[in-house]
Short mmCIF file of C-alpha atoms (C1' of nucleotides) and ligand atoms in Angstrom, two decimals:
data_model
loop_
_atom_site.label_atom_id
_atom_site.label_comp_id
_atom_site.label_asym_id
_atom_site.label_seq_id
_atom_site.Cartn_x
_atom_site.Cartn_y
_atom_site.Cartn_z
CA MET A 1 0.62 -15.10 38.04
CA ALA A 2 2.75 -14.25 35.09
CA THR A 3 -0.18 -12.85 32.99
CA GLU A 4 -0.96 -10.34 35.73
CA ILE A 5 2.60 -9.02 35.75
CA ARG A 6 2.50 -8.81 31.93
CA ARG A 7 -0.66 -6.83 32.09
CA GLU A 8 0.74 -4.40 34.57
CA GLN A 9 3.83 -3.90 32.48
CA ALA A 10 1.60 -3.24 29.43
CA GLU A 11 -0.42 -0.71 31.39
CA ALA A 12 2.70 1.09 32.49
CA ARG A 13 3.92 1.28 28.92
CA LEU A 14 0.65 2.77 27.77
CA ARG A 15 0.71 5.32 30.47
CA ALA A 16 4.35 6.12 29.81
CA VAL A 17 3.46 7.22 26.26
CA GLY A 18 0.44 9.21 27.41
CA LEU A 19 -2.30 6.78 26.21
CA LYS A 20 -5.21 5.77 28.29
CA VAL A 21 -5.29 2.15 29.38
CA THR A 22 -8.20 0.39 27.65
CA ALA A 23 -9.08 -3.33 27.12
CA PRO A 24 -8.65 -3.10 23.35
CA ARG A 25 -5.14 -1.63 23.65
CA LEU A 26 -4.06 -4.18 26.20
CA ALA A 27 -5.52 -6.92 24.00
CA VAL A 28 -3.77 -5.70 20.84
CA LEU A 29 -0.44 -5.36 22.60
CA ASP A 30 -0.78 -8.90 23.87
CA ALA A 31 -1.86 -10.19 20.43
CA VAL A 32 1.11 -8.76 18.63
CA THR A 33 3.83 -9.23 21.22
CA GLY A 34 6.00 -12.16 20.30
CA HIS A 35 3.85 -13.25 17.35
CA GLY A 36 5.98 -11.95 14.51
CA HIS A 37 4.58 -9.72 11.79
CA LEU A 38 0.78 -9.62 11.82
CA ASP A 39 -1.66 -7.65 9.60
CA ALA A 40 -4.65 -5.88 11.07
CA ASP A 41 -6.94 -8.71 10.23
CA ALA A 42 -4.74 -11.23 11.91
CA VAL A 43 -4.52 -9.08 14.97
CA HIS A 44 -8.24 -8.67 15.08
CA THR A 45 -8.72 -12.50 14.94
CA ARG A 46 -6.31 -12.91 17.82
CA VAL A 47 -7.84 -10.06 19.78
CA MET A 48 -11.33 -11.47 19.43
CA ALA A 49 -10.45 -14.63 21.11
CA GLU A 50 -9.87 -12.66 24.26
CA LEU A 51 -12.15 -9.70 23.76
CA PRO A 52 -14.89 -10.80 21.35
CA ALA A 53 -16.72 -7.44 21.02
CA THR A 54 -13.66 -5.67 19.54
CA SER A 55 -14.26 -4.06 16.21
CA LEU A 56 -11.75 -4.15 13.26
CA GLN A 57 -12.01 -0.44 13.27
CA SER A 58 -10.71 -0.39 16.79
CA VAL A 59 -7.92 -2.65 15.89
CA TYR A 60 -6.92 -0.12 13.18
CA ASN A 61 -7.28 2.75 15.66
CA VAL A 62 -5.19 0.96 18.26
CA LEU A 63 -2.56 -0.25 15.91
CA GLY A 64 -2.18 3.29 14.60
CA ALA A 65 -1.96 4.79 18.04
CA LEU A 66 0.54 2.15 19.32
CA ALA A 67 2.72 2.52 16.23
CA GLU A 68 2.76 6.29 16.46
CA ALA A 69 3.67 6.03 20.13
CA GLY A 70 6.57 3.66 19.26
CA LEU A 71 5.16 0.67 21.13
CA LEU A 72 4.74 -1.17 17.89
CA ARG A 73 6.41 -1.00 14.54
CA LYS A 74 4.57 -0.89 11.26
CA ILE A 75 5.90 -2.28 8.08
CA ASP A 76 4.19 -2.00 4.70
CA PRO A 77 5.78 -4.25 2.09
CA ALA A 78 4.50 -3.64 -1.49
CA GLY A 79 1.80 -6.11 -2.38
CA SER A 80 0.39 -6.97 1.03
CA ALA A 81 -1.43 -5.42 3.82
CA ALA A 82 0.55 -3.49 6.53
CA ARG A 83 2.15 -5.61 9.22
CA TYR A 84 2.72 -4.85 12.93
CA GLU A 85 5.34 -6.22 15.25
CA SER A 86 6.48 -5.75 18.86
CA ARG A 87 10.15 -5.62 18.12
CA THR A 88 10.87 -1.85 18.19
CA GLY A 89 13.79 0.38 18.62
CA ASP A 90 16.46 -1.61 17.09
CA ASN A 91 16.04 -0.57 13.46
CA HIS A 92 16.21 -4.12 12.14
CA HIS A 93 15.30 -4.98 8.62
CA HIS A 94 13.19 -7.47 6.73
CA LEU A 95 13.10 -10.34 4.35
CA VAL A 96 9.87 -10.71 2.39
CA CYS A 97 8.88 -13.73 0.30
CA THR A 98 7.74 -12.79 -3.22
CA GLY A 99 5.79 -16.10 -3.22
CA CYS A 100 3.71 -16.15 -0.04
CA GLY A 101 4.40 -12.87 1.64
CA ALA A 102 6.05 -14.32 4.68
CA VAL A 103 8.21 -11.90 6.54
CA ALA A 104 11.40 -12.57 8.51
CA ASP A 105 13.61 -10.32 10.65
CA VAL A 106 17.17 -9.40 9.54
CA ASP A 107 19.43 -7.83 12.11
CA CYS A 108 20.91 -4.49 11.25
CA VAL A 109 24.60 -4.37 11.66
CA VAL A 110 24.44 -0.69 12.69
CA GLY A 111 21.39 -0.83 14.92
CA GLU A 112 20.34 2.77 14.83
CA ALA A 113 18.56 4.75 12.06
CA PRO A 114 19.67 5.67 9.46
CA CYS A 115 22.00 2.74 9.25
CA LEU A 116 22.96 3.64 5.68
CA THR A 117 23.87 7.01 4.26
CA PRO A 118 22.87 7.92 0.70
CA SER A 119 25.61 8.92 -1.67
CA ASN A 120 23.68 11.98 -2.90
CA THR A 121 20.94 13.25 -0.58
CA GLY A 122 19.46 15.71 -3.10
CA GLY A 123 18.68 18.17 -0.30
CA PHE A 124 16.74 15.66 1.76
CA ALA A 125 17.14 15.44 5.56
CA VAL A 126 17.35 11.68 5.89
CA ALA A 127 15.77 10.20 9.01
CA THR A 128 15.67 6.48 8.34
CA ALA A 129 17.03 3.89 5.81
CA GLU A 130 14.56 1.09 5.22
CA VAL A 131 16.08 -2.07 3.86
CA THR A 132 13.85 -4.79 2.43
CA PHE A 133 15.25 -7.98 1.00
CA TRP A 134 13.03 -9.79 -1.50
CA GLY A 135 13.40 -13.43 -2.15
CA ARG A 136 11.72 -16.80 -1.71
CA CYS A 137 11.20 -18.44 1.61
CA ALA A 138 12.34 -22.02 2.17
CA GLU A 139 8.80 -23.32 1.73
CA CYS A 140 8.17 -21.56 -1.45
CA GLN A 141 11.48 -22.79 -2.77
CA ALA A 142 10.58 -26.38 -1.90
CA ALA A 143 7.10 -26.07 -3.41
CA SER A 144 8.08 -24.84 -6.84
CA GLY A 145 11.83 -24.82 -7.71
CA MET B 1 13.14 14.44 -37.00
CA ALA B 2 14.22 13.47 -33.44
CA THR B 3 10.73 12.30 -32.38
CA GLU B 4 10.64 9.96 -35.37
CA ILE B 5 13.86 8.40 -34.29
CA ARG B 6 12.70 8.09 -30.63
CA ARG B 7 9.52 6.41 -31.87
CA GLU B 8 11.44 3.85 -33.93
CA GLN B 9 13.75 3.09 -30.99
CA ALA B 10 10.71 2.58 -28.70
CA GLU B 11 9.14 0.24 -31.22
CA ALA B 12 12.36 -1.73 -31.38
CA ARG B 13 12.41 -2.01 -27.58
CA LEU B 14 8.88 -3.29 -27.47
CA ARG B 15 9.54 -5.88 -30.06
CA ALA B 16 12.73 -6.88 -28.41
CA VAL B 17 10.79 -8.02 -25.33
CA GLY B 18 8.10 -9.73 -27.32
CA LEU B 19 5.43 -7.10 -26.98
CA LYS B 20 3.24 -5.84 -29.83
CA VAL B 21 3.73 -2.31 -30.86
CA THR B 22 0.66 -0.21 -30.02
CA ALA B 23 -0.12 3.46 -29.67
CA PRO B 24 -0.84 3.27 -25.90
CA ARG B 25 2.44 1.61 -25.23
CA LEU B 26 4.40 4.00 -27.17
CA ALA B 27 2.54 6.84 -25.50
CA VAL B 28 3.21 5.46 -21.96
CA LEU B 29 6.89 4.90 -22.74
CA ASP B 30 7.18 8.39 -23.96
CA ALA B 31 5.25 9.89 -21.04
CA VAL B 32 7.41 8.08 -18.46
CA THR B 33 10.88 8.41 -20.06
CA GLY B 34 12.82 11.17 -18.53
CA HIS B 35 9.96 12.35 -16.32
CA GLY B 36 11.00 10.91 -12.93
CA HIS B 37 8.73 8.81 -10.87
CA LEU B 38 5.04 9.04 -11.96
CA ASP B 39 2.05 7.25 -10.66
CA ALA B 40 -0.50 5.73 -12.95
CA ASP B 41 -2.78 8.81 -12.78
CA ALA B 42 0.09 11.16 -13.71
CA VAL B 43 1.04 8.87 -16.59
CA HIS B 44 -2.59 8.80 -17.77
CA THR B 45 -2.73 12.61 -17.68
CA ARG B 46 0.40 12.84 -19.75
CA VAL B 47 -0.70 10.08 -22.15
CA MET B 48 -4.09 11.70 -22.80
CA ALA B 49 -2.40 14.92 -24.06
CA GLU B 50 -1.11 12.88 -26.99
CA LEU B 51 -3.70 10.11 -27.21
CA PRO B 52 -6.87 11.34 -25.76
CA ALA B 53 -8.93 8.12 -26.03
CA THR B 54 -6.70 6.18 -23.76
CA SER B 55 -8.27 4.67 -20.73
CA LEU B 56 -6.81 4.61 -17.22
CA GLN B 57 -7.17 0.87 -17.27
CA SER B 58 -5.00 0.66 -20.33
CA VAL B 59 -2.41 2.72 -18.55
CA TYR B 60 -2.43 0.17 -15.75
CA ASN B 61 -2.28 -2.65 -18.31
CA VAL B 62 0.61 -1.05 -20.14
CA LEU B 63 2.62 -0.07 -17.13
CA GLY B 64 2.21 -3.54 -15.80
CA ALA B 65 3.40 -5.11 -19.07
CA LEU B 66 6.24 -2.70 -19.49
CA ALA B 67 7.44 -3.10 -15.85
CA GLU B 68 7.20 -6.97 -16.12
CA ALA B 69 9.22 -6.73 -19.39
CA GLY B 70 11.89 -4.71 -17.72
CA LEU B 71 11.32 -1.58 -19.87
CA LEU B 72 10.06 0.35 -16.77
CA ARG B 73 10.68 0.07 -13.14
CA LYS B 74 7.93 0.06 -10.57
CA ILE B 75 8.42 1.34 -6.97
CA ASP B 76 5.75 1.28 -4.35
CA PRO B 77 6.59 3.45 -1.24
CA ALA B 78 4.29 2.93 1.67
CA GLY B 79 1.58 5.56 1.85
CA SER B 80 1.45 6.52 -1.82
CA ALA B 81 0.43 5.10 -5.19
CA ALA B 82 2.96 2.98 -7.11
CA ARG B 83 5.38 4.99 -9.22
CA TYR B 84 6.95 4.15 -12.53
CA GLU B 85 10.24 5.30 -13.98
CA SER B 86 12.37 4.72 -17.07
CA ARG B 87 15.69 4.31 -15.26
CA THR B 88 16.07 0.53 -15.24
CA GLY B 89 18.79 -2.03 -14.90
CA ASP B 90 21.04 -0.13 -12.49
CA ASN B 91 19.48 -1.15 -9.15
CA HIS B 92 19.45 2.37 -7.74
CA HIS B 93 17.66 3.36 -4.67
CA HIS B 94 15.24 6.00 -3.58
CA LEU B 95 14.73 8.91 -1.16
CA VAL B 96 11.07 9.52 -0.29
CA CYS B 97 9.78 12.65 1.42
CA THR B 98 7.58 11.90 4.45
CA GLY B 99 5.95 15.28 3.98
CA CYS B 100 4.97 15.43 0.28
CA GLY B 101 5.85 12.08 -1.13
CA ALA B 102 8.45 13.41 -3.51
CA VAL B 103 10.84 10.74 -4.79
CA ALA B 104 14.49 11.24 -5.65
CA ASP B 105 17.11 8.80 -7.00
CA VAL B 106 20.03 7.55 -4.90
CA ASP B 107 22.90 5.86 -6.72
CA CYS B 108 23.75 2.37 -5.58
CA VAL B 109 27.39 1.97 -4.82
CA VAL B 110 27.29 -1.65 -5.83
CA GLY B 111 25.06 -1.33 -8.91
CA GLU B 112 23.70 -4.86 -9.18
CA ALA B 113 21.08 -6.68 -7.10
CA PRO B 114 21.27 -7.66 -4.35
CA CYS B 115 23.60 -4.89 -3.38
CA LEU B 116 23.46 -5.82 0.31
CA THR B 117 23.51 -9.17 1.89
CA PRO B 118 21.47 -9.99 4.99
CA SER B 119 23.34 -11.20 8.12
CA ASN B 120 20.93 -14.01 8.61
CA THR B 121 18.81 -15.13 5.52
CA GLY B 122 16.52 -17.41 7.55
CA GLY B 123 16.40 -19.89 4.56
CA PHE B 124 15.36 -17.29 2.08
CA ALA B 125 16.88 -17.13 -1.47
CA VAL B 126 17.38 -13.40 -1.61
CA ALA B 127 17.03 -11.88 -5.00
CA THR B 128 17.08 -8.11 -4.42
CA ALA B 129 17.73 -5.61 -1.62
CA GLU B 130 15.44 -2.66 -1.78
CA VAL B 131 16.68 0.46 0.04
CA THR B 132 14.36 3.40 0.76
CA PHE B 133 15.58 6.41 2.48
CA TRP B 134 12.89 8.38 4.27
CA GLY B 135 13.29 12.04 5.09
CA ARG B 136 12.03 15.57 4.30
CA CYS B 137 12.78 17.17 1.01
CA ALA B 138 14.28 20.61 0.73
CA GLU B 139 10.91 22.24 0.12
CA CYS B 140 9.12 20.53 3.06
CA GLN B 141 11.95 21.50 5.30
CA ALA B 142 11.69 25.05 4.29
CA ALA B 143 7.86 25.07 4.70
CA SER B 144 7.78 23.84 8.30
CA GLY B 145 10.98 23.62 10.11
"C1'" DG C 1 -6.52 -10.38 -46.85
"C1'" DA C 2 -8.03 -13.89 -43.36
"C1'" DG C 3 -6.94 -15.73 -39.19
"C1'" DT C 4 -4.96 -15.94 -34.76
"C1'" DT C 5 -3.42 -13.96 -30.85
"C1'" DG C 6 -2.72 -10.25 -27.81
"C1'" DT C 7 -4.46 -5.62 -26.50
"C1'" DT C 8 -7.77 -2.08 -25.29
"C1'" DT C 9 -11.98 -0.55 -23.72
"C1'" DT C 10 -15.99 -0.62 -20.76
"C1'" DG C 11 -18.02 -1.58 -16.57
"C1'" DA C 12 -18.06 -3.52 -12.40
"C1'" DG C 13 -15.82 -5.18 -8.31
"C1'" DT C 14 -12.30 -5.81 -4.53
"C1'" DC C 15 -9.51 -4.87 -0.56
"C1'" DA C 16 -7.19 -2.41 2.90
"C1'" DT C 17 -7.82 1.45 4.93
"C1'" DT C 18 -9.95 5.94 6.40
"C1'" DC C 19 -13.66 9.25 7.72
"C1'" DA C 20 -17.41 10.85 10.71
"C1'" DA C 21 -20.59 10.96 14.25
"C1'" DA C 22 -22.59 9.08 18.14
"C1'" DA C 23 -22.15 6.08 22.24
"C1'" DC C 24 -19.14 5.02 25.67
"C1'" DA C 25 -15.26 4.77 29.18
"C1'" DA C 26 -10.87 6.38 31.33
"C1'" DC C 27 -8.72 9.74 34.00
"C1'" DT C 28 -9.07 14.46 36.80
"C1'" DG C 29 -10.33 16.88 40.59
"C1'" DC C 30 -13.40 17.67 43.81
"C1'" DG D 1 -17.32 8.09 45.08
"C1'" DC D 2 -19.14 11.14 41.46
"C1'" DA D 3 -19.54 14.63 37.78
"C1'" DG D 4 -17.07 16.57 34.19
"C1'" DT D 5 -13.84 16.35 30.65
"C1'" DT D 6 -11.35 14.31 27.23
"C1'" DG D 7 -9.97 10.53 24.63
"C1'" DT D 8 -11.60 5.97 22.73
"C1'" DT D 9 -14.55 2.68 20.65
"C1'" DT D 10 -18.32 1.49 17.91
"C1'" DT D 11 -21.18 1.73 13.92
"C1'" DG D 12 -21.81 2.56 9.38
"C1'" DA D 13 -20.43 4.46 5.34
"C1'" DA D 14 -16.90 6.11 2.08
"C1'" DT D 15 -12.44 6.13 -0.30
"C1'" DG D 16 -8.63 5.27 -3.49
"C1'" DA D 17 -5.68 2.41 -5.89
"C1'" DC D 18 -5.97 -1.35 -8.25
"C1'" DT D 19 -7.89 -5.76 -10.33
"C1'" DC D 20 -11.25 -8.76 -12.86
"C1'" DA D 21 -13.93 -10.15 -16.84
"C1'" DA D 22 -15.91 -10.02 -21.22
"C1'" DA D 23 -16.58 -7.87 -25.50
"C1'" DA D 24 -14.67 -4.97 -29.22
"C1'" DC D 25 -10.71 -4.21 -31.59
"C1'" DA D 26 -5.93 -4.10 -33.77
"C1'" DA D 27 -1.20 -6.10 -34.52
"C1'" DC D 28 1.37 -9.40 -36.50
"C1'" DT D 29 1.52 -14.05 -39.49
"C1'" DC D 30 1.06 -16.64 -43.45
MN1 LIG E 1 10.54 -7.32 12.14
MN1 LIG E 2 14.36 5.98 -9.54
ZN1 LIG E 3 7.19 -17.99 0.67
ZN1 LIG E 4 8.65 17.03 0.62
#
DNA sequence: GAGTTGTTTTGAGTCATTCAAAACAACTGC
DNA sequence: GCAGTTGTTTTGAATGACTCAAAACAACTC
């Protein structure tokens, strides 16, 4: 069945980055993959549906490990909790709603980091350029002008 | 004397945005102006040198009011406390050191927000584009490869 | 100078996140 | 297969940056 194949692929990805294969890690990967930009609490809720004993602390541990290993990407927009997503390696950017905090993806025209180069680097060795667009999502526009 | 003139100009700027002129506000404006990117605690330390009775809560209140009024700009890089600066109205960007958190200014080639336009807006009404360059500052490079 | 409104202080509270230690489970090599 | 080693999860507590609320106070208005 398809879920079996997905599980084996997830296991392989964990091993490939040198992480032990554990139930919480598989559950977190599964909870995040294809579900947009989730904060730790939302991941925990989703994980618990499948693995009820999982602690929130474990979710934090796992998200941290997976993000560090490059299996997940972490974004941290000002004013809300950190979000995690499964879309990695393409250096895309984000739109964040100032009303409700909703996050949407924006394709990067360049694709690899850093996609922009600062005019004056001030001696910094620049690794990445993070672009966040702030605005109001369609729903928040409809709700209040 | 020069400080007198500066104080009167600061008073005028507060009045211009409809804020009452108070000692903590003048002290915070003075503490931030021309001193880079300071967090609330650093502002509090500087303010207390001049106005020792000032509470940290007041510094938060004042920074919030001044930023909302456009007299200060607030930036909130992931992983560190919010910073405030006096350079406003030019939509410049920032370099942040992943080692020590140091912040440097980067001129925006466009100058006005939003200086970039997302490829796909997903229905968002985009107001600003925030660009943060992440890298290592000169000192952190020297310290450890 | 009294009144009104906005500001500051004081003190407590919140939230996302982290720390630490003990219990536990995955992989290694026999 | 099983013990040993190492990494992971759980539990419980702590942290730091920031916010909330109410009372004391001060700036501006008339
Ligand atoms: Mn994304
Ligand atoms: Mn700046
Ligand atoms: Zn919205
Ligand atoms: Zn540095």
